[in-house]
PDB file of C-alpha atoms in Angstrom:
ATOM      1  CA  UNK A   1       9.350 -11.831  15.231  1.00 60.00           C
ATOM      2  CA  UNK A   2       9.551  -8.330  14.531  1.00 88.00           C
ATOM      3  CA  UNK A   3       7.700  -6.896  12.009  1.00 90.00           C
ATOM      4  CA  UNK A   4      11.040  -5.533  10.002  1.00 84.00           C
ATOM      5  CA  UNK A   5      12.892  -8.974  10.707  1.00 88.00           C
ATOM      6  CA  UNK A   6       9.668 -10.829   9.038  1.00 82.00           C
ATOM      7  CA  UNK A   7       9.554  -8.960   6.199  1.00 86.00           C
ATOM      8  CA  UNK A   8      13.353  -8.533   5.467  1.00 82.00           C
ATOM      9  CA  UNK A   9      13.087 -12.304   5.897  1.00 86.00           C
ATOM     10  CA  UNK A  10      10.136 -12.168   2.990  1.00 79.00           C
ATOM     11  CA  UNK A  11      12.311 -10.742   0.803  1.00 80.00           C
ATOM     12  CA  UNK A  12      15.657 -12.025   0.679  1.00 80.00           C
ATOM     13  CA  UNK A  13      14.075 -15.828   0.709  1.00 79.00           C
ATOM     14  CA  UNK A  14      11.876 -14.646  -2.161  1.00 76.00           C
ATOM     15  CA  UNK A  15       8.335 -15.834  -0.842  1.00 75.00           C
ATOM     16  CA  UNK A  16       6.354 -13.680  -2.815  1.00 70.00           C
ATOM     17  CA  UNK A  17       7.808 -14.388  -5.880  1.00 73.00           C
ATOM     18  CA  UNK A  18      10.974 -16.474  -8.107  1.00 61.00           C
ATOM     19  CA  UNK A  19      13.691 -15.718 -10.196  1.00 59.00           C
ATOM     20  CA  UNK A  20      12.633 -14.137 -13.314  1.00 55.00           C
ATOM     21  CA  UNK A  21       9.512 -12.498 -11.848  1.00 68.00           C
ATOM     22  CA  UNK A  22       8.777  -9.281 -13.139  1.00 71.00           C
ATOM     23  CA  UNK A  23       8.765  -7.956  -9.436  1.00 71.00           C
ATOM     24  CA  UNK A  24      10.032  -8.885  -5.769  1.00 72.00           C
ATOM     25  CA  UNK A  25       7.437  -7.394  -4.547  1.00 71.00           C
ATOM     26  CA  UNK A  26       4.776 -10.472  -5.762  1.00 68.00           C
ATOM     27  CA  UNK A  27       2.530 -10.870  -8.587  1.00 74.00           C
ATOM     28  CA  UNK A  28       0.199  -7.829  -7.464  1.00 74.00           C
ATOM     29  CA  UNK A  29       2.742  -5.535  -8.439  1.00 80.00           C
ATOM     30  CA  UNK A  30       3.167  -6.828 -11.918  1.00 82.00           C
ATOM     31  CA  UNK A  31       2.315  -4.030 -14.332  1.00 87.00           C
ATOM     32  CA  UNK A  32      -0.471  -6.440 -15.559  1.00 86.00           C
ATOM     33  CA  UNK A  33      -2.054  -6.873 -12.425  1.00 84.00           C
ATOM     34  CA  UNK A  34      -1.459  -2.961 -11.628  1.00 89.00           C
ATOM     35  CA  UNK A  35      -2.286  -1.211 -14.720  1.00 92.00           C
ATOM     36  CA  UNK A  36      -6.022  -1.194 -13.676  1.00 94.00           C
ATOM     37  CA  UNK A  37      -5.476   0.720  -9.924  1.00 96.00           C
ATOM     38  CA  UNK A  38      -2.754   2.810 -11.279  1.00 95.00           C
ATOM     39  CA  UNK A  39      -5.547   4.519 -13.734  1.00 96.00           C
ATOM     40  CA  UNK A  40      -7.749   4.775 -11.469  1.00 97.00           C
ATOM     41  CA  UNK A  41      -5.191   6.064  -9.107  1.00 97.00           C
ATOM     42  CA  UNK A  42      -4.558   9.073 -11.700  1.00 96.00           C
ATOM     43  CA  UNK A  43      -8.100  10.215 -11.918  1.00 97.00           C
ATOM     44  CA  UNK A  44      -8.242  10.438  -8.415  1.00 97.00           C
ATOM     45  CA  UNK A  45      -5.350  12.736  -8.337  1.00 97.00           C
ATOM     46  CA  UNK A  46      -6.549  14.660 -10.589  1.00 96.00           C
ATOM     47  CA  UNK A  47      -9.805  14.902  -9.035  1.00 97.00           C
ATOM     48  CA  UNK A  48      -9.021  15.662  -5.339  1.00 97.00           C
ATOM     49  CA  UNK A  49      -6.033  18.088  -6.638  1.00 97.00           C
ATOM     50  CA  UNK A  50      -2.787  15.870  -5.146  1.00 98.00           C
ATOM     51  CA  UNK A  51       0.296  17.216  -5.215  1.00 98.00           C
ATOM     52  CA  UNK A  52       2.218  15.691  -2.732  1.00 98.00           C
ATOM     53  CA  UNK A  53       2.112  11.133  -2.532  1.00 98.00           C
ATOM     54  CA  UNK A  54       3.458   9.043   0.419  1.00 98.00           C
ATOM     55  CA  UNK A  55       3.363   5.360  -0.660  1.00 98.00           C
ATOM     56  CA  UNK A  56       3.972   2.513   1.586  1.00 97.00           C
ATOM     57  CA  UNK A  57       4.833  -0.153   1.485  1.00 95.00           C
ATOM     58  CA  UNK A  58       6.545   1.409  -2.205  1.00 95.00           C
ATOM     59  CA  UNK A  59       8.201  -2.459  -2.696  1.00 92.00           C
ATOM     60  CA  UNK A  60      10.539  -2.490  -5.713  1.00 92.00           C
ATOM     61  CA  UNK A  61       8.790   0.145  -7.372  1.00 95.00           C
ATOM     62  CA  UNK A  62       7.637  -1.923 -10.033  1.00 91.00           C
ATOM     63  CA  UNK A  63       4.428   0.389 -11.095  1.00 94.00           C
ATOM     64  CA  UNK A  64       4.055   3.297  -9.410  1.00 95.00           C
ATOM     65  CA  UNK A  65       5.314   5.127 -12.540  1.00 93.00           C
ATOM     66  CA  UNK A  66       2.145   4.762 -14.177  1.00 94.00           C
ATOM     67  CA  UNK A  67       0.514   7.381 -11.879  1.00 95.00           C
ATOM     68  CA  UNK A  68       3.214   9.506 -11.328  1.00 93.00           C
ATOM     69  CA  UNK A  69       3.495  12.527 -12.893  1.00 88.00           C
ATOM     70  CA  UNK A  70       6.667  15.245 -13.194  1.00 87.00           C
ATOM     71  CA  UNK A  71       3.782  17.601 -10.942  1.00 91.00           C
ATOM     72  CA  UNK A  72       3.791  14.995  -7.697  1.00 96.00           C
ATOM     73  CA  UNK A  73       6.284  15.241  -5.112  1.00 97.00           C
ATOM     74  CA  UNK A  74       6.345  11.209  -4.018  1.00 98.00           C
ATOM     75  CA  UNK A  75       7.531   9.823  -1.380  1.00 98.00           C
ATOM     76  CA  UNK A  76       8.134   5.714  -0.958  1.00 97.00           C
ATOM     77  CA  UNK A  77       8.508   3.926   2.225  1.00 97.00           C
ATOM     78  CA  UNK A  78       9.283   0.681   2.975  1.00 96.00           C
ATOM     79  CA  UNK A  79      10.267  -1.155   6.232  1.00 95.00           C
ATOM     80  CA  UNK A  80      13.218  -3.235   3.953  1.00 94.00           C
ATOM     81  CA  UNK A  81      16.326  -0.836   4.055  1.00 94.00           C
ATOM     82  CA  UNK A  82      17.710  -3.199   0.616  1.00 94.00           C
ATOM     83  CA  UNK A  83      14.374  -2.476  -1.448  1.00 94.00           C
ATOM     84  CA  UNK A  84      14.989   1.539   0.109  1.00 96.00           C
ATOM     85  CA  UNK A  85      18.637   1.464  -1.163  1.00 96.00           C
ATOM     86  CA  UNK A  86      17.719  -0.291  -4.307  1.00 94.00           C
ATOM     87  CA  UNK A  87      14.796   2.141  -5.245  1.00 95.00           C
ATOM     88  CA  UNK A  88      16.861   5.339  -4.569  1.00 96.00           C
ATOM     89  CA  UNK A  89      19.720   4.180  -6.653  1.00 96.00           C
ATOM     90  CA  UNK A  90      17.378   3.439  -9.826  1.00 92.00           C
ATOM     91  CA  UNK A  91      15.264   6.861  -9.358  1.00 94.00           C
ATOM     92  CA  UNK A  92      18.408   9.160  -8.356  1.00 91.00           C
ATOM     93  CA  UNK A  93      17.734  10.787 -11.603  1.00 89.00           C
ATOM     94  CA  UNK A  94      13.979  11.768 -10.741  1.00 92.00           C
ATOM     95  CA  UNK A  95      14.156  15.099  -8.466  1.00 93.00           C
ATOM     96  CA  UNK A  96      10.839  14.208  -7.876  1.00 96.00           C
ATOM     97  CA  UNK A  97      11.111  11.077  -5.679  1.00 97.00           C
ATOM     98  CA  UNK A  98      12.213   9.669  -2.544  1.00 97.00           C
ATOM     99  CA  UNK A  99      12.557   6.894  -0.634  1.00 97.00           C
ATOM    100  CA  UNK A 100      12.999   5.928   3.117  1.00 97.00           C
ATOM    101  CA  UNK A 101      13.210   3.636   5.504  1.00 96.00           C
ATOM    102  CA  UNK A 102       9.852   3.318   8.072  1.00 95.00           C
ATOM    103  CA  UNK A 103       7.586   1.076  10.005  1.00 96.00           C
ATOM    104  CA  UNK A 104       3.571   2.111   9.495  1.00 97.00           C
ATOM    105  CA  UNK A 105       2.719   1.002  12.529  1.00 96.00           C
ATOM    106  CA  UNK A 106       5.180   3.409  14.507  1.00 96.00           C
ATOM    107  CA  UNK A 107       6.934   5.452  12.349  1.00 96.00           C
ATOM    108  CA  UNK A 108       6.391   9.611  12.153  1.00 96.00           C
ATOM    109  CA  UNK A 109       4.587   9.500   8.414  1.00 97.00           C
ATOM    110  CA  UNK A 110       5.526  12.564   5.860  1.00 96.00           C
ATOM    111  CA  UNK A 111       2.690  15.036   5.447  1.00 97.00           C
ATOM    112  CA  UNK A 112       1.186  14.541   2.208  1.00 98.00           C
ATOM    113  CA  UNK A 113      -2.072  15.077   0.275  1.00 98.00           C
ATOM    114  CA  UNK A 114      -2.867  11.267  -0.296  1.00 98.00           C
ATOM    115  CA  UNK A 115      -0.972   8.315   1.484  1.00 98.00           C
ATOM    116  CA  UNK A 116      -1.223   4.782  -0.476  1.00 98.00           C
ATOM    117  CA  UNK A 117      -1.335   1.700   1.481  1.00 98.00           C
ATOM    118  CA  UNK A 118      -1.797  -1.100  -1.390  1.00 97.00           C
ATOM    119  CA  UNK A 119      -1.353  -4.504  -0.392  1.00 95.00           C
ATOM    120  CA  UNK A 120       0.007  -4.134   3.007  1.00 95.00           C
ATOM    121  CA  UNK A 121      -2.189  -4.451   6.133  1.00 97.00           C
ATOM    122  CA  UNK A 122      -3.595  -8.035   4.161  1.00 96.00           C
ATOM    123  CA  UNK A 123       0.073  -9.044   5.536  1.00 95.00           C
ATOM    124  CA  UNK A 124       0.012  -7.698   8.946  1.00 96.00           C
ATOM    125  CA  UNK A 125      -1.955  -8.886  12.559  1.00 96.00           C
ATOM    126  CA  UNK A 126      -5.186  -7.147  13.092  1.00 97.00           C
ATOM    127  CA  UNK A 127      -3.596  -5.930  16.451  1.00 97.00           C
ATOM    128  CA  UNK A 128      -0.367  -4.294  14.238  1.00 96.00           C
ATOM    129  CA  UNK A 129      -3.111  -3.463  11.451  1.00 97.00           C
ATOM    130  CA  UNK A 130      -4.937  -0.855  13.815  1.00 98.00           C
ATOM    131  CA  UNK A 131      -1.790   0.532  15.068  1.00 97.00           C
ATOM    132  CA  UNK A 132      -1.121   0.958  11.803  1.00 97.00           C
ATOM    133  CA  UNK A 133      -4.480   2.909  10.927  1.00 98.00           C
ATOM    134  CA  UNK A 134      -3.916   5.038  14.118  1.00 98.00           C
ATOM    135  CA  UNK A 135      -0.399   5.931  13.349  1.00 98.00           C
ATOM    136  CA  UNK A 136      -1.756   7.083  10.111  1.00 98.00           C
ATOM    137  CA  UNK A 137      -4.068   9.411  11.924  1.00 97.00           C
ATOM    138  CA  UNK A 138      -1.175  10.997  13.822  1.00 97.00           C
ATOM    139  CA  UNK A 139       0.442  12.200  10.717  1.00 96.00           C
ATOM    140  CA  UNK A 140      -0.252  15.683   8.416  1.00 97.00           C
ATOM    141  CA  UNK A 141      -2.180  13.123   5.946  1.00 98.00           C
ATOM    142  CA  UNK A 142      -5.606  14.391   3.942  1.00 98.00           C
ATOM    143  CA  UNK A 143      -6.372  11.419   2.084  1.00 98.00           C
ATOM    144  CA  UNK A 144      -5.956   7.364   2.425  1.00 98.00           C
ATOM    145  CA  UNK A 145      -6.571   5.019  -0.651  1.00 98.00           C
ATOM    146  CA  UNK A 146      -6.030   1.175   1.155  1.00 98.00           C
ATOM    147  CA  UNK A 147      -6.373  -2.473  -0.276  1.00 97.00           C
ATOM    148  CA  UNK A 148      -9.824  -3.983   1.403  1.00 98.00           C
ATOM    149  CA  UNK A 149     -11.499  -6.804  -0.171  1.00 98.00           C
ATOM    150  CA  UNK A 150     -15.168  -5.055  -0.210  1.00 98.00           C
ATOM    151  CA  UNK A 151     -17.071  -8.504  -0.159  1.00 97.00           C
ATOM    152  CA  UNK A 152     -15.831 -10.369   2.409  1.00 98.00           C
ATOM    153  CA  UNK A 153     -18.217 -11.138   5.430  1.00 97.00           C
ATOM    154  CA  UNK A 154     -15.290 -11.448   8.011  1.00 97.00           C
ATOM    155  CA  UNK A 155     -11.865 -10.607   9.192  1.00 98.00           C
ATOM    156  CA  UNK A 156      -9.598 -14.127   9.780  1.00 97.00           C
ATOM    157  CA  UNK A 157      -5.943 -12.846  11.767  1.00 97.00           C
ATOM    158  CA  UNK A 158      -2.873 -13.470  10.676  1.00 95.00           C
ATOM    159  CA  UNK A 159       1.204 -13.464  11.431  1.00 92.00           C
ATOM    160  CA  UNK A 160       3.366 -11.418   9.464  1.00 90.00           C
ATOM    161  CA  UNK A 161       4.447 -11.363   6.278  1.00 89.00           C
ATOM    162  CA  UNK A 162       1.630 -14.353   5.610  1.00 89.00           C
ATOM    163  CA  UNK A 163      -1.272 -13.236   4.223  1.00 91.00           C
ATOM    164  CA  UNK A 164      -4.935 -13.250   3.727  1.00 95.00           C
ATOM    165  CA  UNK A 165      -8.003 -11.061   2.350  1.00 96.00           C
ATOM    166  CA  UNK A 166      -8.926  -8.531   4.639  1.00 97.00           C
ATOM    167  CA  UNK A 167     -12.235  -5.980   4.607  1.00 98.00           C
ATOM    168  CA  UNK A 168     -11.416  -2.965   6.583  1.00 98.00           C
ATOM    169  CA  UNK A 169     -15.320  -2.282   7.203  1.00 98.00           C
ATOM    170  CA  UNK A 170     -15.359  -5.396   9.552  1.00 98.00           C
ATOM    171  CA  UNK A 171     -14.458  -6.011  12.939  1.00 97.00           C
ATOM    172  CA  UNK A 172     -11.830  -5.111  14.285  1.00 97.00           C
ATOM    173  CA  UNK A 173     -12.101  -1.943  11.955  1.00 97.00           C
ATOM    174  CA  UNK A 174     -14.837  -1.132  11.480  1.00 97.00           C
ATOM    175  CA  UNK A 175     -13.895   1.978   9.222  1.00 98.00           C
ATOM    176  CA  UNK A 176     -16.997   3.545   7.638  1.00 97.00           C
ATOM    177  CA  UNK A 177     -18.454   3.841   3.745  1.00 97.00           C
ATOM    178  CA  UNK A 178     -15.141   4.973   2.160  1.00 98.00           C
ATOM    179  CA  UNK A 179     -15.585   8.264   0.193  1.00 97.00           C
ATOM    180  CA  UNK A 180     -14.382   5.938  -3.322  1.00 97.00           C
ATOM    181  CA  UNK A 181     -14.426   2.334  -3.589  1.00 98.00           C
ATOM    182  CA  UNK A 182     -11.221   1.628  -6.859  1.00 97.00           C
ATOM    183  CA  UNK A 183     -12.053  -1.906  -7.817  1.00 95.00           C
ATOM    184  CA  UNK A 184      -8.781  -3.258  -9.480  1.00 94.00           C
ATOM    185  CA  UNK A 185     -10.362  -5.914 -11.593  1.00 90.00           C
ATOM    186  CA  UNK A 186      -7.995  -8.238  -9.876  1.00 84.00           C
ATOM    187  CA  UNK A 187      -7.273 -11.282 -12.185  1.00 80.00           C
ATOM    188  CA  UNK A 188      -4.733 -13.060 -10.005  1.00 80.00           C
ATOM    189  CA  UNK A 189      -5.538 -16.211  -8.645  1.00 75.00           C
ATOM    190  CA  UNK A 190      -7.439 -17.010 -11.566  1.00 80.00           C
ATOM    191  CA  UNK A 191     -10.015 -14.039 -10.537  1.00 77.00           C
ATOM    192  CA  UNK A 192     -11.046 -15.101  -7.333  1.00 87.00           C
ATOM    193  CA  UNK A 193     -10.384 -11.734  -6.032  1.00 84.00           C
ATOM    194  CA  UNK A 194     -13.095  -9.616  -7.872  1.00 93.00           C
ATOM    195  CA  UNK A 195     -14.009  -7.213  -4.907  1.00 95.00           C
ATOM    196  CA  UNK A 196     -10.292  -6.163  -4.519  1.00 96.00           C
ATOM    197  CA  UNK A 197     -10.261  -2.545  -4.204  1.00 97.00           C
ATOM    198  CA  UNK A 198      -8.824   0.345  -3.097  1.00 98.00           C
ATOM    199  CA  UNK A 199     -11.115   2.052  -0.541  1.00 98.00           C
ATOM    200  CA  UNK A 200     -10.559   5.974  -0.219  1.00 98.00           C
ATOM    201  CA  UNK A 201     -10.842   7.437   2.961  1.00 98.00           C
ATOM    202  CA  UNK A 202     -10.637  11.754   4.394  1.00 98.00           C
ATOM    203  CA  UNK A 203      -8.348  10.492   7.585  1.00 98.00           C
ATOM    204  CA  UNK A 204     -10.330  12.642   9.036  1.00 97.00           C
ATOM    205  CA  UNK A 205     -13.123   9.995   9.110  1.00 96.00           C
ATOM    206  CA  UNK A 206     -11.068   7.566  10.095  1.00 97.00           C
ATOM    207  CA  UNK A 207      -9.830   9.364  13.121  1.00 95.00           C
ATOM    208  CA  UNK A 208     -13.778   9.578  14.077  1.00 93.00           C
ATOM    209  CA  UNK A 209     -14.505   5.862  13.564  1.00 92.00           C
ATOM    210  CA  UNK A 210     -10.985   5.345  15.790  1.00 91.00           C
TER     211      UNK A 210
END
């Protein structure tokens, strides 16, 4: 199945989540489970002097608003066309964001400062999660701030949209010491995710350990 087949499929049965859920996206993008990352996403903005944010996958754009300032210029991708149509309808009032269509692992990325790739390669193949890493390192990108479980001894493979931890410093990987480690104090599934994190990468290093 194609990667944009599985994960339209994800959505419109609802797999990640039920009626009445906050978000469509899953549980991860619930403002309570995001509140943490999205602070710590804000200090590093302010620290590495950000102005421009790619974000994919965006989802529903459930939280990103709690990092994004009127001084960004963001950008949200997502490989659903609905959740892309939905998102631009609700922020057509925002000058200051976009959204489009696009596939990580083969799509031509938007230049920006920081690109932010929460919660997606733990859904995709090792094989389509280093295409993914290496498409990134085509683009006009500075920085990359990616979910990796820090803790875990191992990489297990998967079929997409299913899912499962992931620590980008393993094999296949084998990405270096990021530049910042952003624990988000992960309390879902009754906290047995406590080395969920954000790990902050130049892509410059990236390209090197590539």
């Amino acid at each position: 199945m194609e990667l944009k087949e599985a994960f339209k499929t994800a959505f419109d049965e609802k797999i990640w989540t039920a009626d009445g859920d906050e978000s469509v996206s899953g549980s991860g993008s619930e403002i309570r489970n995001a509140s943490t990352i999205a602070t710590w996403l804000d200090a590093l903005i302010e620290i590495e002097g950000v102005k421009t944010v790619a974000d994919f996958p965006s989802g529903d754009f459930n939280w990103q608003y709690l990092f994004l300032n009127d001084g960004l210029q963001y950008q949200g991708l997502d490989i659903v066309p609905e959740i892309v149509k939905q998102n631009t309808a609700k922020t057509k009032k925002r000058k200051n964001v976009s959204f489009s269509v696009g596939d990580l692992t083969s799509s031509k990325l938007p230049a920006a400062d920081l690109l932010i790739v929460r919660d997606c390669l733990v859904h995709l193949s090792n094989e389509d999660g280093l295409k993914a890493l290496k498409n990134v390192c085509r683009s006009d990108i500075r920085l990359l701030a990616i979910t990796s479980f820090i803790n875990l001894p191992a990489n297990t493979n998967t079929v997409a949209p299913m899912w499962r931890a992931q620590n980008l410093q393993k094999a296949p990987f084998n990405l270096p010491t990021p530049k910042a480690i952003l624990l988000e104090q992960c309390e879902e599934a009754n906290g047995i995710f406590p080395d969920k994190a954000l790990v902050v990468y130049e892509v410059e290093a990236i390209k090197a350990a590539l």
